[in-house]
Short mmCIF file of C-alpha atoms in Angstrom, two decimals:
data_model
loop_
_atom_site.label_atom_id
_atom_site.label_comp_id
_atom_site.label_asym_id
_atom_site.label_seq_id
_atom_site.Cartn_x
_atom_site.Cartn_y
_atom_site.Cartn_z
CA UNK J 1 60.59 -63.63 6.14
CA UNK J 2 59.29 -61.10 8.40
CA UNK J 3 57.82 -59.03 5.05
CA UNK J 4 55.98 -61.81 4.53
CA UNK J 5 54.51 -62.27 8.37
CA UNK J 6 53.80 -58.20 7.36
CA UNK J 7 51.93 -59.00 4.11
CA UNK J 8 50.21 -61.27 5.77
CA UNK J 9 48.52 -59.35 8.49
CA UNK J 10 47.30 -56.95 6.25
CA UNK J 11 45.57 -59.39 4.24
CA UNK J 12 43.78 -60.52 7.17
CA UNK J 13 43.09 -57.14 8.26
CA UNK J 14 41.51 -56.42 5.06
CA UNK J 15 39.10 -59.77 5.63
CA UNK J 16 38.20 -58.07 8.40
CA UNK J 17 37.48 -54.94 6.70
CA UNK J 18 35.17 -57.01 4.04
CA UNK J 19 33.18 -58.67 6.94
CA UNK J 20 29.76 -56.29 6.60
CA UNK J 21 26.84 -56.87 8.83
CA UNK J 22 23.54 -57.24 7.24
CA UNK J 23 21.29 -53.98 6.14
CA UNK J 24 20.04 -52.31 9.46
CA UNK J 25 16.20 -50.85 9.68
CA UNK J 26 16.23 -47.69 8.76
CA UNK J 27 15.99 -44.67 11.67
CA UNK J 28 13.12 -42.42 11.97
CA UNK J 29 13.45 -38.59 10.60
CA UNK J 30 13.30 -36.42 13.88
CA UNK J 31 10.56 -34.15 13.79
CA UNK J 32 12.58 -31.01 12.13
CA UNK J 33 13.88 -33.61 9.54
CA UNK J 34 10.46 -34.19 8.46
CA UNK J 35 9.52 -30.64 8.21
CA UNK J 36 11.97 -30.13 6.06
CA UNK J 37 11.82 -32.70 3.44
CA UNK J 38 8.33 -30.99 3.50
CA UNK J 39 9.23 -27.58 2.76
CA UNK J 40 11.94 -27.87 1.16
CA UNK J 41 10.41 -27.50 -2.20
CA UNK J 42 8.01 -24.95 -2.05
CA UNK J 43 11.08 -22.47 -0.08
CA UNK J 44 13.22 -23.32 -3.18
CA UNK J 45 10.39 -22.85 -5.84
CA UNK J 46 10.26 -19.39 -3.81
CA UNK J 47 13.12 -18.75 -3.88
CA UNK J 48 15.36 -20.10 -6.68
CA UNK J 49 18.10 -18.42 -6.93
CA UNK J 50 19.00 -18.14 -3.31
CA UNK J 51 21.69 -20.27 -2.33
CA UNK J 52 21.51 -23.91 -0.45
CA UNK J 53 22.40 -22.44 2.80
CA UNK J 54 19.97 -19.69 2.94
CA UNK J 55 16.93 -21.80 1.95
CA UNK J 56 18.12 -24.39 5.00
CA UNK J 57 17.79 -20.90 7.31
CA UNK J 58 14.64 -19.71 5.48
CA UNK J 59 13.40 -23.57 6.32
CA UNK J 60 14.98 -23.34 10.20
CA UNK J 61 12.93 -19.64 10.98
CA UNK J 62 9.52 -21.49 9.59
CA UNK J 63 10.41 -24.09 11.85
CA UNK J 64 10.93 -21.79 15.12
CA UNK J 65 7.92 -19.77 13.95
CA UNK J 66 5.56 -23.06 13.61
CA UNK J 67 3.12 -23.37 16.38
CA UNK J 68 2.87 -25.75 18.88
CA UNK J 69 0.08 -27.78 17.58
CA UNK J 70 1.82 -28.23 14.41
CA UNK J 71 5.24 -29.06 15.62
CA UNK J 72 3.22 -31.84 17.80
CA UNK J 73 1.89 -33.42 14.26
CA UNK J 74 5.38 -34.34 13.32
CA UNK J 75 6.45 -35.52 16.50
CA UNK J 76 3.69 -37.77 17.24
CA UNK J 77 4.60 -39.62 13.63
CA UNK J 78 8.37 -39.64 14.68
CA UNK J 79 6.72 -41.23 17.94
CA UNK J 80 5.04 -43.82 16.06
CA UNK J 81 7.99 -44.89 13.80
CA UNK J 82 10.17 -44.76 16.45
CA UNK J 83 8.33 -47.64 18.11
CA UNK J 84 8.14 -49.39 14.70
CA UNK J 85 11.56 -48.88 14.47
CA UNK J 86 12.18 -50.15 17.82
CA UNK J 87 10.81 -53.46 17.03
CA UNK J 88 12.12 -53.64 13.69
CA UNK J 89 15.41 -53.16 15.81
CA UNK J 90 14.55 -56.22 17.71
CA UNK J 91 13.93 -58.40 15.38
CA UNK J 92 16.69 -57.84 13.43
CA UNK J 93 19.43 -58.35 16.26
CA UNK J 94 17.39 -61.71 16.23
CA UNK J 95 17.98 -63.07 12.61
CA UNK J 96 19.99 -65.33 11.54
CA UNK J 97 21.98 -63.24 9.30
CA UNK J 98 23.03 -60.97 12.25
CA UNK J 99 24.28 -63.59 14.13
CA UNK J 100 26.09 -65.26 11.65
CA UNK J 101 28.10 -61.51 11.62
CA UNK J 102 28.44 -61.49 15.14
CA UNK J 103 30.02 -64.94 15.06
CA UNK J 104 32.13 -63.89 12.27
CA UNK J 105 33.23 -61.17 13.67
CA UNK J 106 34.14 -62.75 17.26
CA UNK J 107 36.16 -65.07 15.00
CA UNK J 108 38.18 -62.36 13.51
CA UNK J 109 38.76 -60.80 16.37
CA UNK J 110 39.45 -63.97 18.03
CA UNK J 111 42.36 -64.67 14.60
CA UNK J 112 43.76 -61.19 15.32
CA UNK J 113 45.03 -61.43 18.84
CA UNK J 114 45.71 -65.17 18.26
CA UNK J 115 48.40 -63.82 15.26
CA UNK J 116 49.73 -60.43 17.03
CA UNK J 117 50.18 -62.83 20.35
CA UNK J 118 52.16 -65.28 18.22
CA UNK J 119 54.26 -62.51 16.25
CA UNK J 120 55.18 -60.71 19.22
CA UNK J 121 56.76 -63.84 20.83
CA UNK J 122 58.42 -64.62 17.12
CA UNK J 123 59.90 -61.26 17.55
CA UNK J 124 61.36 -61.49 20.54
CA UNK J 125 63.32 -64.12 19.68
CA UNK J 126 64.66 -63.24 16.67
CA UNK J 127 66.02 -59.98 18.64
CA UNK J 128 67.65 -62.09 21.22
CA UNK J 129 69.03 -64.25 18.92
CA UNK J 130 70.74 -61.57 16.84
CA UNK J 131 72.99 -59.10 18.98
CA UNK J 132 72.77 -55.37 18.74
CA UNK J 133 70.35 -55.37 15.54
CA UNK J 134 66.86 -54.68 14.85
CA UNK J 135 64.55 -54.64 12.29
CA UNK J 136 61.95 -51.85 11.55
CA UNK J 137 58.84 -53.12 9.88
CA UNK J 138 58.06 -51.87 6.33
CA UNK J 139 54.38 -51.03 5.47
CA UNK J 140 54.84 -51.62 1.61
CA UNK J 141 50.71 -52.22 1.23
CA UNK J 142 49.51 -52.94 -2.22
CA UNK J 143 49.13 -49.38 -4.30
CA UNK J 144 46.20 -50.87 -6.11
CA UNK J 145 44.52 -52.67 -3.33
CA UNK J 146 41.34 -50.92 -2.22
CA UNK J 147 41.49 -50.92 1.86
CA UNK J 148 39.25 -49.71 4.05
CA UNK J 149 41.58 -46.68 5.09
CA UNK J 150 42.12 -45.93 1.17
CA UNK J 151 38.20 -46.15 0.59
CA UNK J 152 37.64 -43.78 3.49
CA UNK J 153 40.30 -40.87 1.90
CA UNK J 154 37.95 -40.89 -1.13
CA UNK J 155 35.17 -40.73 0.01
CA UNK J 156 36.76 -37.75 2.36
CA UNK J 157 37.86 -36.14 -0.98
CA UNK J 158 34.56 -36.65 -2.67
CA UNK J 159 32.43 -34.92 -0.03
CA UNK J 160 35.02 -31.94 0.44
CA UNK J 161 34.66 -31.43 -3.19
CA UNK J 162 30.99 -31.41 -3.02
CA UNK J 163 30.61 -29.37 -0.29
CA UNK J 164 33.23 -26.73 -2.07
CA UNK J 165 30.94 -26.73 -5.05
CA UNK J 166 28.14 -26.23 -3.52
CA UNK J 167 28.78 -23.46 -0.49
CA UNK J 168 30.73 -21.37 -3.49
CA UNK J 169 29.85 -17.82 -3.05
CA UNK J 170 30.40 -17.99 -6.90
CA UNK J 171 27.41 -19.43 -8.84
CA UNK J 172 26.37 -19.62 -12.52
CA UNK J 173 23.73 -17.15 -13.61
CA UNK J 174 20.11 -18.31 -14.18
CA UNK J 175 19.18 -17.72 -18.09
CA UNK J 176 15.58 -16.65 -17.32
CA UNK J 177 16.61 -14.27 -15.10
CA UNK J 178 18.35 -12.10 -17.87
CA UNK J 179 16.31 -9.41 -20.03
CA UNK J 180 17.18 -8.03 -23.13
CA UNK J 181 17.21 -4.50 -24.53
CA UNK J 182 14.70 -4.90 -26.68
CA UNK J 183 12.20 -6.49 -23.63
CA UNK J 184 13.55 -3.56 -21.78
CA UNK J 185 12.60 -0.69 -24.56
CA UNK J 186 9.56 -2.45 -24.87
CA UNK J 187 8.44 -2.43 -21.09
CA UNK J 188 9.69 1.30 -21.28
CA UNK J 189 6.89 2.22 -23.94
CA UNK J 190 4.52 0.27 -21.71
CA UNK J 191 4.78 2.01 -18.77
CA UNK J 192 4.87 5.22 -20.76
CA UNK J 193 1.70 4.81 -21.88
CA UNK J 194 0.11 3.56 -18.32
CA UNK J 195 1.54 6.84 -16.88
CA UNK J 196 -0.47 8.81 -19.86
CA UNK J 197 -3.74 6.68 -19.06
CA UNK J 198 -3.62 6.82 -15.69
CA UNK J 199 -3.45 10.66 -15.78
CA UNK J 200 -6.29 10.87 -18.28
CA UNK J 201 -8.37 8.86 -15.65
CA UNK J 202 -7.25 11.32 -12.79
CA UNK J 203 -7.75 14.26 -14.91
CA UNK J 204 -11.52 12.47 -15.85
CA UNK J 205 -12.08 11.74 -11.88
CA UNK J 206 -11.36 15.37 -11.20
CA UNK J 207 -14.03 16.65 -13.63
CA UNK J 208 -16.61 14.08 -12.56
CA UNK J 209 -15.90 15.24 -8.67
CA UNK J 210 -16.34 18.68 -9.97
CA UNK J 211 -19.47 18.09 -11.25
CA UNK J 212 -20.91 16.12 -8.37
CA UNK J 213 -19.87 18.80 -5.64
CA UNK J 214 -21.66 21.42 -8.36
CA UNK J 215 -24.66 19.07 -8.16
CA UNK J 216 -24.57 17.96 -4.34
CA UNK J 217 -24.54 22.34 -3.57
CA UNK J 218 -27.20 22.60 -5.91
CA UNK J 219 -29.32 19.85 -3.96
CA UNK J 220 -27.76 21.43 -0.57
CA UNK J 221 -29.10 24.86 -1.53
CA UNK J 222 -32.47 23.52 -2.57
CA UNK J 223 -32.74 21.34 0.33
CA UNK J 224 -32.26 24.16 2.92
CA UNK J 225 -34.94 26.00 0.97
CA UNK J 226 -37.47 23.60 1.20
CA UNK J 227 -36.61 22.57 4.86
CA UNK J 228 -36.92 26.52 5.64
CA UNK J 229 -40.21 26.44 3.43
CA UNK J 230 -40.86 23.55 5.33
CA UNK J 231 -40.68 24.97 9.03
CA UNK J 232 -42.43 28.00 7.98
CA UNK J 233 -45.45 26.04 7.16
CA UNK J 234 -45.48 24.36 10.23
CA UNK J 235 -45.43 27.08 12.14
CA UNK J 236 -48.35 28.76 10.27
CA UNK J 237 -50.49 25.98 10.62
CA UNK J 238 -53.94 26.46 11.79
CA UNK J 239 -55.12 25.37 15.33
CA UNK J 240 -57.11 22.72 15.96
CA UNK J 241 -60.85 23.08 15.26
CA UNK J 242 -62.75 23.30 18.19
CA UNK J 243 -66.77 23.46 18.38
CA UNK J 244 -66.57 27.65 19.29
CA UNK J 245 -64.26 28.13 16.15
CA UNK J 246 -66.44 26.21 13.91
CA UNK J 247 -70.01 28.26 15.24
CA UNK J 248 -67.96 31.73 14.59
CA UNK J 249 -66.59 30.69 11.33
CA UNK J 250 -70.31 29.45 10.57
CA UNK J 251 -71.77 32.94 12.12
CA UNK J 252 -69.10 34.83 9.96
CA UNK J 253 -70.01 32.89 6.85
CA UNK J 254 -73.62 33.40 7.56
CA UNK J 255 -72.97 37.03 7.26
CA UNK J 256 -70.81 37.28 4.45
CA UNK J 257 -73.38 35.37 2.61
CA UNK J 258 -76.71 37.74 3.33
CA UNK J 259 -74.42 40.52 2.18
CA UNK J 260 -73.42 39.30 -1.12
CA UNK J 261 -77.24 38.50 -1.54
CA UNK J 262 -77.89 41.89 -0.72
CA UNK J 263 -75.43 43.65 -3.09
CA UNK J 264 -76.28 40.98 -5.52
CA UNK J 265 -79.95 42.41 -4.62
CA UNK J 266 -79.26 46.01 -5.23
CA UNK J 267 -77.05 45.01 -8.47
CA UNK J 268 -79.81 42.98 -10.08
CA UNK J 269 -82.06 46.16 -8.93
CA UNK J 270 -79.81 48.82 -11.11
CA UNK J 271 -79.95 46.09 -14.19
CA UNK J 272 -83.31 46.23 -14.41
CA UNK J 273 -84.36 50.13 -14.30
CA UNK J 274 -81.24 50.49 -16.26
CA UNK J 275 -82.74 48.08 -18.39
CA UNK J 276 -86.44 49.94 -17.88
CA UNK J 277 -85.28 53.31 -18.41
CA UNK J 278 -83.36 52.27 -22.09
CA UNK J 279 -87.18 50.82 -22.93
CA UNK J 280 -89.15 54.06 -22.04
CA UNK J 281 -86.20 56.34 -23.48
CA UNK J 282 -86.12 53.90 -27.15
CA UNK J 283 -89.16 51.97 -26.99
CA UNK J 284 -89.42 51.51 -30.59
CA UNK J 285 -85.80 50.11 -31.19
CA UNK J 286 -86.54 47.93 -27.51
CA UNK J 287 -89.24 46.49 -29.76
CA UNK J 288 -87.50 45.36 -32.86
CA UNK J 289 -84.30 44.19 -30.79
CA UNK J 290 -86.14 42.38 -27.63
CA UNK J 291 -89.94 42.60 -28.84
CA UNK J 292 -92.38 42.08 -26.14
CA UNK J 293 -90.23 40.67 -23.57
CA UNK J 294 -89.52 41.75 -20.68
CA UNK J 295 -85.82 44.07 -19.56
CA UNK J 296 -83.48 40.41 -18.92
CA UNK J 297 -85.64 37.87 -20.48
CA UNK J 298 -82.76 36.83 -22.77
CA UNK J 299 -82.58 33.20 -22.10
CA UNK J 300 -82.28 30.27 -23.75
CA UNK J 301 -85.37 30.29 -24.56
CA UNK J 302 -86.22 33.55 -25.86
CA UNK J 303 -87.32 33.41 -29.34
CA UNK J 304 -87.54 37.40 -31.30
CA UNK J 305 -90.60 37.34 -32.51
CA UNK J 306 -91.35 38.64 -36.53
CA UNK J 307 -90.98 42.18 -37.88
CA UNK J 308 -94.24 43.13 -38.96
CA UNK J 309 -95.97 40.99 -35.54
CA UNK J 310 -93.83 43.67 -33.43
CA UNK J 311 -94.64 46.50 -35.27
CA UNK J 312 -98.14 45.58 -35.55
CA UNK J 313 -99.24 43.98 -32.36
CA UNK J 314 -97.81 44.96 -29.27
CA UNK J 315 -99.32 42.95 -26.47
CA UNK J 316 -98.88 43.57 -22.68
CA UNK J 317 -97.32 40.94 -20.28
CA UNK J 318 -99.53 40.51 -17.27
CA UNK J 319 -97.90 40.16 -13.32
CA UNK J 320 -97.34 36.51 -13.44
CA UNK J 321 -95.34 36.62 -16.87
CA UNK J 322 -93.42 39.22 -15.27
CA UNK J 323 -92.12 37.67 -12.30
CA UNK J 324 -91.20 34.74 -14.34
CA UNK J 325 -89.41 36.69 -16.68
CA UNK J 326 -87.66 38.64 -13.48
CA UNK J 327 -86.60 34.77 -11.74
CA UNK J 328 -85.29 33.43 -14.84
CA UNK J 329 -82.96 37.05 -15.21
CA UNK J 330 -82.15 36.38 -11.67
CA UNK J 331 -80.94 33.42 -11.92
CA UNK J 332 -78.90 33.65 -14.94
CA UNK J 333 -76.93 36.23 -13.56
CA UNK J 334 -76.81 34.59 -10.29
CA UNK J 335 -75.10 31.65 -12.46
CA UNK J 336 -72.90 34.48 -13.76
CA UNK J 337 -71.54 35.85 -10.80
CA UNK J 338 -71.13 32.13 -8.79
CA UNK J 339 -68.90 31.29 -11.90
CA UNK J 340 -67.07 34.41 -11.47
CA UNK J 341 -66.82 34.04 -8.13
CA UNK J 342 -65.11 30.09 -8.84
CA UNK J 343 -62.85 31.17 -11.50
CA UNK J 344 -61.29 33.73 -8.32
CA UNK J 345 -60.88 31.36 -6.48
CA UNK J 346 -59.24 28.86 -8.49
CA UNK J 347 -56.87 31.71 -9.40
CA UNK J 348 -56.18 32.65 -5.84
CA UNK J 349 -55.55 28.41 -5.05
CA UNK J 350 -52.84 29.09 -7.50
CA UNK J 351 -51.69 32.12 -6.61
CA UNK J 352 -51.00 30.45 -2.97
CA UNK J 353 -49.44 27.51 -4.44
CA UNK J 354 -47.23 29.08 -5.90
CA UNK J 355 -46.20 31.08 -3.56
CA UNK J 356 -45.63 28.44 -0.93
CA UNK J 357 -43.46 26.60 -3.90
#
């Protein structure tokens, strides 16, 4: 009899196990939580083969090292759903449904002391009714029935399992991570050859520096020339040209001109009694080369005249053929000597040029 007052209470303790209040509103994710979920897949694209634990301290440090204004993002949205959640909250202590749980549950409760109430008593008497014996109670619950102590061992199991499994030092290899030989040869050869290039290039940049510090000392060099070339110059220049300098250089001209006149004078002078003495010393050959003209009347315009005319007829030149004939020799040779005199100069322009270069 009193197995079956045991069974019994069981039974209603496991009615009391099935009473389940209706689906709460969810609670908001504090601001870390949030951060997280966020993160949480680009630290363990990042990092894939580290292991839970370390991503959820690689996660943590981000979190410490986040500034202020960004940590505030996250809690002004827990903020907000906490309020939403606050009134959700509300309203569902409100609803029907949650009542009807409360009431159920103040009736259980209610059931329970009403039975333990009434079995204690029951118990009591049966004790004083039978002298100098009592009975132990036997828990004999079902094996097979699914209480709410049995369901919590499971799940306890389950999780410790899990967690096992997952904080393992011990982990399976990833596939991709694993290179062959051949791959590994291969990559050898590779960097064999980059190490061969890339010496060629630094053996080619050497040569081309080479060449540029051979060119920059040749430009150097030439430079310091030309800025020594340079300063000389400058400091040869001539003064200014004042109104004194330019009356003595026109004075000194002045007199370098009346005495190249006057050698040119005395020159033109010696051509012609060279020229006069030749005609008294030869006069017949004077006559068949230059016939009746007179000593530097070889001009353009000179025509010899005919054999037998010269030896024939030998006319005189009067004054005033004479002096023409002498101006037209002067100035021909005056033309002579101011293209001589040109050509020297040109040659000394050059001469200085070149020089100075």
């Amino acid at each position: 009899m009193y197995r079956q007052n045991q069974q019994t209470s069981s039974r209603s303790g496991g009615q009391d196990v099935n009473i389940r209040p209706p689906k709460p509103p969810e609670r908001p994710l504090v601001p870390y939580m949030r951060f997280s979920r966020k993160m949480w897949p680009k630290v363990r694209n990042e990092n894939p083969d580290s292991p839970l634990w370390d991503i959820g301290k690689m996660i943590g440090q981000l979190w410490r090292d986040a500034p202020d204004n960004e940590k505030a993002v996250y809690q002004q949205d827990y903020e907000a759903e906490k309020v939403e959640y606050e009134k959700a909250m509300k309203a569902y202590q409100n609803s029907p449904a949650y009542q009807q749980y409360l009431a159920a549950r103040n009736r259980s409760k209610i059931a329970q002391a009403n039975e333990k109430s009434v079995g204690g008593r029951k118990g009591t008497q049966d004790a004083s009714n039978v002298t100098g014996v009592i009975i132990q109670p036997v828990d004999d619950e079902d094996p097979y029935e699914l209480t709410g102590k049995r369901l919590s061992a499971i799940r306890f199991d389950r999780n410790n399992r899990l967690m096992s499994e997952l904080f393992a030092p011990n982990y399976l290899p990833d596939t991709r991570s694993l290179v062959p030989q051949q791959r590994i040869d291969q990559l050898r050869k590779q960097g064999q050859s980059l190490t061969l290039h890339q010496q060629k290039l630094n053996d080619e940049l050497k040569r081309l520096e080479d060449n540029f510090n051979q060119r920059k000392h040749a430009v150097e060099s030439t430079s310091e020339v030309f800025n020594a070339n340079m300063k000389k110059v400058c400091e040869e220049k001539p003064q200014a040209l004042t109104e004194a300098n330019y009356n003595n250089l026109v004075a000194e001209w002045e007199t370098t001109i009346l005495k190249n006149y006057e050698e040119f004078k005395k020159q033109q002078q010696a051509i012609r009694a060279r020229q006069e003495a030749e005609r008294l010393e030869t006069p017949v050959l004077y006559s068949l080369t230059c016939g009746n003209a007179s000593p530097g009347d070889t001009g353009p315009g000179f025509q010899r005249p005919p054999v037998a005319e010269q030896n024939n007829e030998m006319p005189q030149m009067n004054k005033h053929e004479q002096m023409q004939a002498d101006t037209k020799n002067s100035e021909t040779c005056e033309k002579m000597d101011t293209d001589e005199n040109q050509h020297n100069e040109e040659m000394k322009a050059d001469n200085t040029e070149n020089i100075g270069a």
